[in-house]
Amino acid sequence: MRRRHFLQTTAIASAATSFGAAKAKSRNKVETAEGHPNIILFYVDDLGWMDLGVQGSKFYETPNIDRLAKEGVRYMQGYTPHPRCLPARYGVITGRFPARGGVPGGKGHLQPEDRTMAQALGAGGYKTCFAGKWHLAHEAETLPQNMGFDVNIAAGAAGAPTTYFYPYRKKETDKLKKGWEIGLDKEYIAGMEDGKDGDYITETMTTKCLDFIEDNSSNPFFLYLSHYGVHTPLEAPARLVKKYEAKLKTMKFDGPEYALVDQATGRGDQKMRQDNAVYAAMIESVDESLGRVFQTLEKLGIADNTIIAFTADNGGLSNRGETNGKISGRPLATSNLPLKTGKGWLYEGGIREAFIVKWPGVTKPGFVNERDVVVGSDLFPTFLEMAGLPLQPKNHIDGISIVPSLKGEMFKRGKPVFWHSPTSRPYSTGDTDSSAVRIGDYKLLEWYNADHVELYDLSKDIGEQNDLSKKRPEKTAEMLAVLQDWRKEINAHTRDQSWGK
């Protein structure tokens, strides 16, 4: 009999549940999910749009993700709700643009009164599991097991482990020594104590997820597999690092390794090459995780009744800021070219994401959708419709079900997509406070503290090199008014930019 890998019980101060097999708050079943498809959301941290083989990378190897694309639909205009980790995750789990909930800034994180996709699916009869990076909780009430998930694997307040190798932290923190509530210490990955030296968190977390799948193979389940990889610190198994170090020696690069960013909108420089062997190894480790999921679904005979959605929280880490005129020396992970900039920015490099969905018997295998604009916040209503459950438009207020698009039918977004980034990091990733709106093919960005706007036609200029704001003043004014009215409507958080000057 195989050893169970679910987390051992550890009491949470304000919740009488075990952290690992934690039971969600009681819920009233609205419908039964019996006979309905299983749903897996495979979510990756800091993965750039060009960081997959199927997206065109010549350095990174992702055979399992490439396979998913060949068996499902790949969207070329997929977006995250925000260019940073926590707000992007808020947008996905709630179906709302993060600024509507005061994230970031304002409230800053998930609130107990927020409704999640897990609560909706659980009420419809699904067994629910969250694994990995949660990053949304500042209090026990907003840990996964209190926001609709029956099972919690390695999830809490932490945005990343201090090391990817067991015991996944470099020191015992003062908070832990004082009995800090399990899951709320940002340097502690709770529930992963049953490991051994050399264990790599991407691999061990996947093993626990496979146990969940096996234990629930006879009833519909929702697994939100949210990898900590490929976020910093950049660490990976030696076997994979050696592979990419050798591959790197065979490659040649033209042009500079870095290029300065436009000082009107940010600071520092941008990486122009994909040449980080450790980062490449981290990507392949995440890809291997998906391969193991494939194998388990096939072994259990449930692959044809399991939907898999794949995307990421923000663009790859490709930019570094500056302090007192000196560019940061931090190592950068990747390049998002031909997209402009990366994580933290509202240019396409920060928000455009790989977005792949396999729905057996529904999606056309290998179809590349270049027409439809889809966003991570659309997943909440999409999953409900896939499961045959009623939509909750008052909850997922900004999300739109993309089921018609997945079926190959006509799909019209019908309303703008908004982004708002009021807590920029000019010293870290170089970005400054800004907002953006996309309507049709056009995208407008506003740096509201700098009185600066830019307008792009993304159908012709995916790299955002040709600013049309002066050539198309009427279009610029029209979209700027839409963006500013939206910020007022939702009372979006802003701050005085003088702190960053």
Short mmCIF file of C-alpha atoms in Angstrom, two decimals:
data_model
loop_
_atom_site.label_atom_id
_atom_site.label_comp_id
_atom_site.label_asym_id
_atom_site.label_seq_id
_atom_site.Cartn_x
_atom_site.Cartn_y
_atom_site.Cartn_z
CA MET A 1 0.00 0.00 0.00
CA ARG A 2 1.40 3.39 -0.97
CA ARG A 3 2.27 5.89 1.72
CA ARG A 4 -0.15 8.79 2.11
CA HIS A 5 1.43 12.16 1.46
CA PHE A 6 -1.28 14.48 2.65
CA LEU A 7 -0.28 16.96 5.31
CA GLN A 8 -0.26 15.96 8.93
CA THR A 9 -2.63 17.80 11.21
CA THR A 10 -1.44 20.98 12.83
CA ALA A 11 -3.95 23.08 14.71
CA ILE A 12 -4.69 26.55 13.41
CA ALA A 13 -5.36 28.94 16.24
CA SER A 14 -8.66 30.23 14.91
CA ALA A 15 -9.91 27.16 13.05
CA ALA A 16 -10.50 23.69 14.44
CA THR A 17 -9.43 21.97 11.23
CA SER A 18 -6.33 20.07 10.21
CA PHE A 19 -4.09 21.98 7.82
CA GLY A 20 -3.61 19.13 5.38
CA ALA A 21 -6.97 17.41 5.01
CA ALA A 22 -8.71 20.59 6.06
CA LYS A 23 -12.47 20.63 5.65
CA ALA A 24 -14.00 23.70 4.09
CA LYS A 25 -16.71 25.65 5.88
CA SER A 26 -20.09 23.97 5.75
CA ARG A 27 -21.94 24.60 2.52
CA ASN A 28 -25.34 23.89 1.05
CA LYS A 29 -25.25 21.75 -2.07
CA VAL A 30 -27.09 23.50 -4.91
CA GLU A 31 -26.74 20.60 -7.37
CA THR A 32 -24.96 17.30 -7.52
CA ALA A 33 -21.80 17.13 -9.62
CA GLU A 34 -22.13 13.38 -10.15
CA GLY A 35 -21.14 12.48 -13.70
CA HIS A 36 -19.68 15.90 -14.35
CA PRO A 37 -16.09 16.49 -15.50
CA ASN A 38 -13.12 16.76 -13.19
CA ILE A 39 -11.35 20.12 -13.43
CA ILE A 40 -7.64 20.81 -12.94
CA LEU A 41 -6.22 24.33 -12.98
CA PHE A 42 -2.46 24.10 -13.53
CA TYR A 43 -1.10 27.50 -12.50
CA VAL A 44 2.55 28.53 -12.78
CA ASP A 45 4.33 31.39 -11.01
CA ASP A 46 6.31 34.03 -12.97
CA LEU A 47 6.19 32.10 -16.25
CA GLY A 48 6.65 34.32 -19.29
CA TRP A 49 4.57 34.15 -22.48
CA MET A 50 7.59 32.92 -24.44
CA ASP A 51 8.81 30.43 -21.83
CA LEU A 52 7.35 27.34 -23.52
CA GLY A 53 8.49 25.29 -26.47
CA VAL A 54 5.05 25.54 -28.05
CA GLN A 55 5.21 29.32 -27.73
CA GLY A 56 8.49 29.45 -29.64
CA SER A 57 11.29 29.16 -27.09
CA LYS A 58 14.47 27.62 -28.51
CA PHE A 59 16.02 27.10 -25.08
CA TYR A 60 13.32 25.83 -22.71
CA GLU A 61 11.92 22.32 -23.24
CA THR A 62 8.31 21.68 -22.24
CA PRO A 63 7.09 18.49 -23.96
CA ASN A 64 4.14 17.91 -21.64
CA ILE A 65 2.81 21.46 -21.83
CA ASP A 66 3.33 21.29 -25.59
CA ARG A 67 1.29 18.07 -25.57
CA LEU A 68 -1.51 19.83 -23.69
CA ALA A 69 -1.58 22.48 -26.41
CA LYS A 70 -1.74 19.81 -29.12
CA GLU A 71 -4.68 18.15 -27.36
CA GLY A 72 -6.52 21.37 -26.48
CA VAL A 73 -6.96 25.01 -27.47
CA ARG A 74 -4.10 27.50 -27.13
CA TYR A 75 -5.05 31.16 -26.85
CA MET A 76 -2.57 33.67 -28.24
CA GLN A 77 -4.36 36.56 -26.53
CA GLY A 78 -4.53 35.20 -23.00
CA TYR A 79 -4.03 37.59 -20.10
CA THR A 80 -3.50 37.64 -16.36
CA PRO A 81 -5.66 39.98 -14.23
CA HIS A 82 -2.50 41.69 -12.90
CA PRO A 83 1.28 41.69 -13.52
CA ARG A 84 2.15 40.58 -9.96
CA CYS A 85 1.56 37.44 -7.96
CA LEU A 86 -0.95 38.21 -5.22
CA PRO A 87 -3.38 40.42 -7.17
CA ALA A 88 -3.34 38.07 -10.15
CA ARG A 89 -4.34 35.19 -7.88
CA TYR A 90 -7.09 37.29 -6.34
CA GLY A 91 -8.47 37.94 -9.82
CA VAL A 92 -8.48 34.24 -10.72
CA ILE A 93 -10.03 32.90 -7.52
CA THR A 94 -12.77 35.58 -7.33
CA GLY A 95 -13.48 36.30 -11.01
CA ARG A 96 -12.97 40.01 -10.34
CA PHE A 97 -10.40 42.50 -11.55
CA PRO A 98 -8.14 42.87 -8.49
CA ALA A 99 -8.56 46.64 -8.13
CA ARG A 100 -12.28 46.13 -7.53
CA GLY A 101 -11.39 44.33 -4.31
CA GLY A 102 -8.71 46.82 -3.28
CA VAL A 103 -5.88 44.50 -4.33
CA PRO A 104 -3.11 45.60 -4.29
CA GLY A 105 -3.31 48.59 -1.99
CA GLY A 106 -6.51 49.21 -0.08
CA LYS A 107 -7.52 45.91 1.52
CA GLY A 108 -4.49 44.28 -0.08
CA HIS A 109 -5.54 40.63 0.09
CA LEU A 110 -8.45 38.19 0.08
CA GLN A 111 -11.25 38.98 2.55
CA PRO A 112 -13.45 36.44 4.40
CA GLU A 113 -16.54 37.83 2.64
CA ASP A 114 -15.07 37.29 -0.84
CA ARG A 115 -16.59 34.38 -2.77
CA THR A 116 -14.29 31.94 -4.57
CA MET A 117 -14.56 29.46 -7.42
CA ALA A 118 -13.85 26.66 -4.93
CA GLN A 119 -16.86 27.59 -2.81
CA ALA A 120 -19.08 27.59 -5.89
CA LEU A 121 -17.78 24.25 -7.18
CA GLY A 122 -17.85 22.71 -3.72
CA ALA A 123 -21.47 23.75 -3.27
CA GLY A 124 -22.17 21.92 -6.51
CA GLY A 125 -20.76 18.65 -5.21
CA TYR A 126 -17.11 18.84 -6.20
CA LYS A 127 -14.31 17.66 -3.92
CA THR A 128 -11.84 20.55 -3.89
CA CYS A 129 -8.10 20.76 -3.32
CA PHE A 130 -5.64 23.64 -3.38
CA ALA A 131 -1.93 22.89 -3.65
CA GLY A 132 1.00 25.27 -3.57
CA LYS A 133 1.22 29.02 -3.72
CA TRP A 134 -1.84 30.70 -2.20
CA HIS A 135 -0.29 34.02 -1.10
CA LEU A 136 -3.72 35.53 -0.39
CA ALA A 137 -4.07 35.09 3.37
CA HIS A 138 -3.19 37.57 6.09
CA GLU A 139 -5.49 35.82 8.56
CA ALA A 140 -6.57 32.25 9.23
CA GLU A 141 -10.08 32.96 7.91
CA THR A 142 -8.71 33.39 4.39
CA LEU A 143 -6.52 30.29 4.22
CA PRO A 144 -7.67 27.85 1.49
CA GLN A 145 -9.51 25.51 3.84
CA ASN A 146 -11.71 28.41 4.94
CA MET A 147 -12.34 29.67 1.42
CA GLY A 148 -13.88 26.58 -0.12
CA PHE A 149 -11.13 23.97 -0.37
CA ASP A 150 -11.55 20.58 1.31
CA VAL A 151 -7.84 19.79 1.11
CA ASN A 152 -4.90 22.15 1.49
CA ILE A 153 -1.45 21.06 0.34
CA ALA A 154 1.46 23.36 1.24
CA ALA A 155 -0.52 26.58 0.92
CA GLY A 156 -0.47 29.65 3.14
CA ALA A 157 0.76 33.23 3.16
CA ALA A 158 4.15 32.43 1.64
CA GLY A 159 4.82 33.84 -1.81
CA ALA A 160 7.79 31.53 -2.33
CA PRO A 161 9.92 29.12 -0.32
CA THR A 162 13.23 30.51 0.90
CA THR A 163 14.67 27.38 -0.72
CA TYR A 164 13.05 24.85 -3.07
CA PHE A 165 14.82 21.98 -1.30
CA TYR A 166 13.72 20.28 1.89
CA PRO A 167 12.94 21.59 4.51
CA TYR A 168 11.96 24.50 2.18
CA ARG A 169 13.18 27.18 4.58
CA LYS A 170 16.61 28.35 5.61
CA LYS A 171 15.87 29.14 9.23
CA GLU A 172 13.28 28.92 11.96
CA THR A 173 11.65 32.35 12.11
CA ASP A 174 10.84 34.21 15.30
CA LYS A 175 7.16 33.96 14.46
CA LEU A 176 7.38 30.19 14.33
CA LYS A 177 9.21 30.07 17.63
CA LYS A 178 6.41 32.11 19.16
CA GLY A 179 3.78 29.72 17.85
CA TRP A 180 2.69 31.80 14.87
CA GLU A 181 -0.43 30.39 13.24
CA ILE A 182 0.52 27.69 10.77
CA GLY A 183 0.18 28.92 7.21
CA LEU A 184 0.52 32.62 8.00
CA ASP A 185 4.30 32.83 8.26
CA LYS A 186 5.67 34.02 4.93
CA GLU A 187 8.90 32.05 5.34
CA TYR A 188 7.30 28.72 6.21
CA ILE A 189 5.70 26.24 3.80
CA ALA A 190 3.30 24.48 6.12
CA GLY A 191 2.49 20.81 5.84
CA MET A 192 5.66 19.74 4.05
CA GLU A 193 7.45 18.44 7.13
CA ASP A 194 7.41 14.78 6.04
CA GLY A 195 10.31 15.06 3.61
CA LYS A 196 13.99 14.28 3.43
CA ASP A 197 17.16 16.04 2.33
CA GLY A 198 17.24 16.53 -1.43
CA ASP A 199 13.47 16.64 -1.90
CA TYR A 200 12.43 19.35 -4.38
CA ILE A 201 9.14 21.07 -3.62
CA THR A 202 7.80 20.98 -7.19
CA GLU A 203 8.17 17.20 -7.19
CA THR A 204 6.97 16.47 -3.66
CA MET A 205 3.95 18.73 -4.00
CA THR A 206 3.01 16.97 -7.24
CA THR A 207 3.14 13.60 -5.47
CA LYS A 208 0.65 14.83 -2.89
CA CYS A 209 -1.63 16.09 -5.67
CA LEU A 210 -1.55 12.69 -7.36
CA ASP A 211 -2.68 11.14 -4.09
CA PHE A 212 -5.64 13.53 -4.05
CA ILE A 213 -6.56 12.55 -7.62
CA GLU A 214 -6.38 8.84 -6.81
CA ASP A 215 -8.45 9.25 -3.66
CA ASN A 216 -11.18 11.09 -5.58
CA SER A 217 -11.12 9.36 -8.95
CA SER A 218 -14.67 8.05 -8.53
CA ASN A 219 -16.29 11.44 -7.91
CA PRO A 220 -15.89 14.88 -9.54
CA PHE A 221 -12.99 16.90 -8.19
CA PHE A 222 -11.46 20.33 -8.64
CA LEU A 223 -7.69 20.52 -8.21
CA TYR A 224 -6.03 23.94 -8.24
CA LEU A 225 -2.36 23.01 -8.64
CA SER A 226 -0.54 26.30 -8.09
CA HIS A 227 3.20 25.77 -8.36
CA TYR A 228 5.68 27.92 -6.46
CA GLY A 229 7.95 27.47 -9.47
CA VAL A 230 9.26 29.27 -11.38
CA HIS A 231 9.45 32.16 -8.89
CA THR A 232 12.78 33.09 -7.31
CA PRO A 233 14.94 31.84 -5.64
CA LEU A 234 16.25 30.23 -8.81
CA GLU A 235 16.99 26.64 -7.74
CA ALA A 236 16.49 23.34 -9.54
CA PRO A 237 17.53 19.67 -9.47
CA ALA A 238 21.16 19.24 -10.52
CA ARG A 239 20.27 16.71 -13.24
CA LEU A 240 18.24 19.34 -15.08
CA VAL A 241 20.62 22.23 -14.46
CA LYS A 242 23.49 20.23 -16.00
CA LYS A 243 21.34 19.50 -19.05
CA TYR A 244 20.75 23.18 -19.75
CA GLU A 245 24.29 24.25 -18.95
CA ALA A 246 25.40 21.86 -21.68
CA LYS A 247 22.71 23.08 -24.07
CA LEU A 248 23.68 26.70 -23.45
CA LYS A 249 27.20 26.02 -24.71
CA THR A 250 25.77 25.10 -28.12
CA MET A 251 23.77 28.30 -28.52
CA LYS A 252 24.74 31.65 -30.03
CA PHE A 253 23.10 35.00 -29.32
CA ASP A 254 23.02 38.19 -31.35
CA GLY A 255 22.76 41.65 -29.85
CA PRO A 256 23.14 42.88 -26.27
CA GLU A 257 22.14 40.88 -23.21
CA TYR A 258 20.32 43.89 -21.69
CA ALA A 259 18.60 47.03 -22.99
CA LEU A 260 17.54 50.16 -21.09
CA VAL A 261 13.81 50.78 -20.65
CA ASP A 262 12.03 54.01 -21.57
CA GLN A 263 12.68 56.45 -18.73
CA ALA A 264 9.26 58.06 -19.31
CA THR A 265 7.54 54.96 -17.94
CA GLY A 266 10.05 53.13 -15.77
CA ARG A 267 13.62 52.51 -14.73
CA GLY A 268 16.47 50.10 -15.20
CA ASP A 269 16.90 47.56 -17.95
CA GLN A 270 15.35 44.52 -19.62
CA LYS A 271 16.86 41.11 -20.32
CA MET A 272 17.05 40.32 -24.05
CA ARG A 273 18.01 36.60 -23.96
CA GLN A 274 16.73 33.30 -22.66
CA ASP A 275 19.99 31.94 -21.26
CA ASN A 276 19.49 31.08 -17.58
CA ALA A 277 20.16 27.35 -17.18
CA VAL A 278 18.74 27.14 -13.65
CA TYR A 279 15.52 28.84 -14.68
CA ALA A 280 15.25 26.51 -17.67
CA ALA A 281 15.61 23.56 -15.31
CA MET A 282 12.84 24.94 -13.08
CA ILE A 283 10.53 25.19 -16.09
CA GLU A 284 11.23 21.59 -17.08
CA SER A 285 10.54 20.45 -13.52
CA VAL A 286 7.11 22.11 -13.68
CA ASP A 287 6.58 20.49 -17.07
CA GLU A 288 7.44 17.08 -15.59
CA SER A 289 4.76 17.71 -12.96
CA LEU A 290 2.13 18.03 -15.69
CA GLY A 291 3.46 14.85 -17.28
CA ARG A 292 2.92 12.97 -14.03
CA VAL A 293 -0.64 14.31 -13.86
CA PHE A 294 -1.24 13.01 -17.40
CA GLN A 295 0.08 9.58 -16.43
CA THR A 296 -2.10 9.35 -13.32
CA LEU A 297 -5.27 10.38 -15.14
CA GLU A 298 -4.60 7.78 -17.83
CA LYS A 299 -3.79 5.06 -15.29
CA LEU A 300 -7.07 5.72 -13.48
CA GLY A 301 -9.06 5.83 -16.72
CA ILE A 302 -10.38 9.35 -16.11
CA ALA A 303 -8.35 11.36 -18.63
CA ASP A 304 -11.31 11.66 -21.00
CA ASN A 305 -13.45 13.12 -18.23
CA THR A 306 -10.91 15.62 -16.92
CA ILE A 307 -10.56 19.23 -18.05
CA ILE A 308 -7.10 20.79 -17.71
CA ALA A 309 -6.59 24.56 -17.87
CA PHE A 310 -3.06 25.97 -17.92
CA THR A 311 -1.89 29.54 -17.39
CA ALA A 312 0.36 31.71 -15.19
CA ASP A 313 0.10 34.65 -12.81
CA ASN A 314 2.31 37.22 -14.55
CA GLY A 315 5.07 37.69 -17.07
CA GLY A 316 8.57 36.35 -16.62
CA LEU A 317 11.09 38.20 -14.44
CA SER A 318 12.94 40.11 -17.16
CA ASN A 319 13.40 43.60 -15.69
CA ARG A 320 15.38 45.15 -12.87
CA GLY A 321 15.08 48.67 -11.53
CA GLU A 322 17.57 51.21 -10.28
CA THR A 323 18.41 53.16 -7.16
CA ASN A 324 20.15 56.56 -7.29
CA GLY A 325 20.91 56.02 -10.96
CA LYS A 326 22.48 52.60 -10.43
CA ILE A 327 20.82 49.56 -11.98
CA SER A 328 20.16 46.68 -9.60
CA GLY A 329 22.51 43.72 -9.79
CA ARG A 330 19.76 41.14 -9.23
CA PRO A 331 19.90 38.10 -11.55
CA LEU A 332 17.10 37.98 -14.12
CA ALA A 333 15.31 34.81 -15.12
CA THR A 334 14.21 35.19 -18.72
CA SER A 335 13.34 37.34 -21.72
CA ASN A 336 9.76 37.89 -22.87
CA LEU A 337 10.67 39.17 -26.34
CA PRO A 338 9.01 40.03 -28.66
CA LEU A 339 6.84 41.36 -25.83
CA LYS A 340 7.91 44.50 -24.03
CA THR A 341 9.22 44.27 -20.43
CA GLY A 342 7.95 41.67 -17.95
CA LYS A 343 6.73 41.01 -14.42
CA GLY A 344 5.35 44.11 -12.72
CA TRP A 345 4.70 46.07 -15.92
CA LEU A 346 1.46 46.65 -17.81
CA TYR A 347 3.14 46.30 -21.17
CA GLU A 348 2.35 42.96 -22.81
CA GLY A 349 5.42 41.28 -21.33
CA GLY A 350 3.93 41.68 -17.86
CA ILE A 351 0.36 40.62 -18.55
CA ARG A 352 0.08 38.43 -21.66
CA GLU A 353 0.20 34.75 -20.67
CA ALA A 354 0.17 31.27 -22.10
CA PHE A 355 -3.45 30.14 -21.83
CA ILE A 356 -4.30 26.55 -22.77
CA VAL A 357 -7.48 24.55 -22.16
CA LYS A 358 -8.10 20.87 -22.89
CA TRP A 359 -11.74 19.83 -22.60
CA PRO A 360 -11.98 16.28 -23.96
CA GLY A 361 -14.70 15.89 -26.54
CA VAL A 362 -15.30 19.64 -26.72
CA THR A 363 -12.16 21.57 -27.62
CA LYS A 364 -10.65 21.04 -31.05
CA PRO A 365 -7.23 19.40 -30.57
CA GLY A 366 -4.35 21.62 -31.58
CA PHE A 367 -6.47 24.66 -32.35
CA VAL A 368 -4.64 27.98 -31.97
CA ASN A 369 -7.10 30.76 -31.18
CA GLU A 370 -5.61 34.08 -32.28
CA ARG A 371 -8.92 35.98 -32.20
CA ASP A 372 -10.41 35.85 -28.71
CA VAL A 373 -9.18 37.83 -25.71
CA VAL A 374 -9.39 35.73 -22.53
CA VAL A 375 -8.38 36.60 -18.97
CA GLY A 376 -7.59 34.60 -15.83
CA SER A 377 -10.63 36.10 -14.14
CA ASP A 378 -12.77 34.32 -16.77
CA LEU A 379 -11.93 30.92 -15.30
CA PHE A 380 -14.42 31.14 -12.40
CA PRO A 381 -17.57 31.40 -14.57
CA THR A 382 -16.05 29.13 -17.21
CA PHE A 383 -15.50 26.31 -14.72
CA LEU A 384 -19.06 26.69 -13.42
CA GLU A 385 -20.52 26.39 -16.91
CA MET A 386 -18.26 23.43 -17.68
CA ALA A 387 -19.54 21.75 -14.51
CA GLY A 388 -23.17 22.41 -15.41
CA LEU A 389 -23.59 24.70 -12.41
CA PRO A 390 -25.36 28.08 -12.37
CA LEU A 391 -23.26 31.17 -12.95
CA GLN A 392 -22.85 33.71 -10.15
CA PRO A 393 -22.47 37.06 -11.95
CA LYS A 394 -22.71 39.07 -8.74
CA ASN A 395 -19.59 37.27 -7.53
CA HIS A 396 -17.47 36.81 -10.68
CA ILE A 397 -18.52 40.29 -11.79
CA ASP A 398 -15.64 40.85 -14.22
CA GLY A 399 -15.24 37.28 -15.46
CA ILE A 400 -16.93 36.04 -18.62
CA SER A 401 -17.50 32.36 -19.40
CA ILE A 402 -15.41 31.45 -22.43
CA VAL A 403 -17.28 28.18 -23.01
CA PRO A 404 -18.62 29.40 -26.39
CA SER A 405 -15.06 30.13 -27.49
CA LEU A 406 -13.88 26.71 -26.29
CA LYS A 407 -16.64 25.12 -28.36
CA GLY A 408 -15.50 27.03 -31.44
CA GLU A 409 -18.56 29.26 -31.45
CA MET A 410 -18.71 33.02 -31.87
CA PHE A 411 -17.40 34.73 -28.74
CA LYS A 412 -17.56 38.45 -28.08
CA ARG A 413 -16.03 39.88 -24.97
CA GLY A 414 -18.45 42.81 -25.04
CA LYS A 415 -16.68 44.89 -22.39
CA PRO A 416 -13.20 46.29 -21.74
CA VAL A 417 -10.42 44.55 -19.87
CA PHE A 418 -8.84 46.70 -17.15
CA TRP A 419 -5.58 46.54 -15.22
CA HIS A 420 -4.51 48.75 -12.34
CA SER A 421 -1.07 48.64 -10.71
CA PRO A 422 -0.81 51.22 -7.90
CA THR A 423 2.00 49.62 -5.88
CA SER A 424 4.82 49.52 -8.39
CA ARG A 425 8.44 48.65 -7.60
CA PRO A 426 10.78 51.05 -9.45
CA TYR A 427 13.76 49.86 -7.41
CA SER A 428 13.05 46.16 -7.97
CA THR A 429 11.45 45.53 -11.37
CA GLY A 430 11.61 49.10 -12.65
CA ASP A 431 7.87 49.68 -13.18
CA THR A 432 6.01 52.78 -11.98
CA ASP A 433 2.34 53.23 -10.99
CA SER A 434 0.02 52.82 -13.97
CA SER A 435 -3.31 51.59 -15.33
CA ALA A 436 -4.34 50.11 -18.67
CA VAL A 437 -7.43 49.24 -20.66
CA ARG A 438 -7.92 47.04 -23.71
CA ILE A 439 -10.91 47.57 -26.01
CA GLY A 440 -10.90 45.50 -29.18
CA ASP A 441 -7.43 45.60 -30.72
CA TYR A 442 -6.46 48.81 -28.95
CA LYS A 443 -4.71 49.13 -25.61
CA LEU A 444 -4.13 52.35 -23.71
CA LEU A 445 -1.72 52.72 -20.80
CA GLU A 446 -1.74 55.64 -18.37
CA TRP A 447 1.00 56.57 -15.92
CA TYR A 448 -1.39 58.73 -13.95
CA ASN A 449 1.20 60.31 -11.64
CA ALA A 450 3.41 61.26 -14.58
CA ASP A 451 0.62 62.58 -16.85
CA HIS A 452 1.77 60.20 -19.58
CA VAL A 453 -0.30 57.98 -21.88
CA GLU A 454 0.47 55.54 -24.69
CA LEU A 455 -1.83 53.89 -27.24
CA TYR A 456 -1.14 50.73 -29.25
CA ASP A 457 -2.88 48.68 -31.92
CA LEU A 458 -2.00 45.18 -30.74
CA SER A 459 -3.23 43.57 -33.94
CA LYS A 460 -0.28 45.20 -35.70
CA ASP A 461 2.15 45.94 -32.88
CA ILE A 462 2.36 43.19 -30.26
CA GLY A 463 5.72 44.54 -29.11
CA GLU A 464 4.24 47.98 -28.35
CA GLN A 465 6.87 49.89 -30.30
CA ASN A 466 4.63 52.36 -32.17
CA ASP A 467 2.82 54.72 -29.78
CA LEU A 468 -0.30 56.07 -31.52
CA SER A 469 -1.43 58.49 -28.80
CA LYS A 470 -0.37 61.58 -30.76
CA LYS A 471 -1.55 60.24 -34.13
CA ARG A 472 -4.94 59.13 -32.80
CA PRO A 473 -5.89 61.84 -30.25
CA GLU A 474 -9.64 61.13 -30.43
CA LYS A 475 -9.16 57.40 -29.82
CA THR A 476 -6.73 58.21 -27.02
CA ALA A 477 -9.15 60.59 -25.31
CA GLU A 478 -12.03 58.12 -25.66
CA MET A 479 -10.14 55.22 -24.09
CA LEU A 480 -8.55 57.40 -21.41
CA ALA A 481 -12.02 58.54 -20.33
CA VAL A 482 -13.18 54.91 -20.12
CA LEU A 483 -10.17 54.00 -17.98
CA GLN A 484 -10.47 56.97 -15.64
CA ASP A 485 -14.24 56.50 -15.23
CA TRP A 486 -13.64 52.85 -14.28
CA ARG A 487 -11.08 53.82 -11.64
CA LYS A 488 -13.58 56.25 -10.13
CA GLU A 489 -16.42 53.73 -10.28
CA ILE A 490 -14.55 51.11 -8.28
CA ASN A 491 -12.70 53.63 -6.09
CA ALA A 492 -9.34 52.25 -7.18
CA HIS A 493 -6.46 52.70 -4.79
CA THR A 494 -3.73 55.16 -5.84
CA ARG A 495 -0.81 56.76 -4.06
CA ASP A 496 1.44 59.79 -4.38
CA GLN A 497 4.35 58.89 -6.63
CA SER A 498 6.75 61.25 -4.83
CA TRP A 499 8.00 58.29 -2.76
CA GLY A 500 9.66 56.84 -5.85
CA LYS A 501 11.39 59.97 -7.13
#
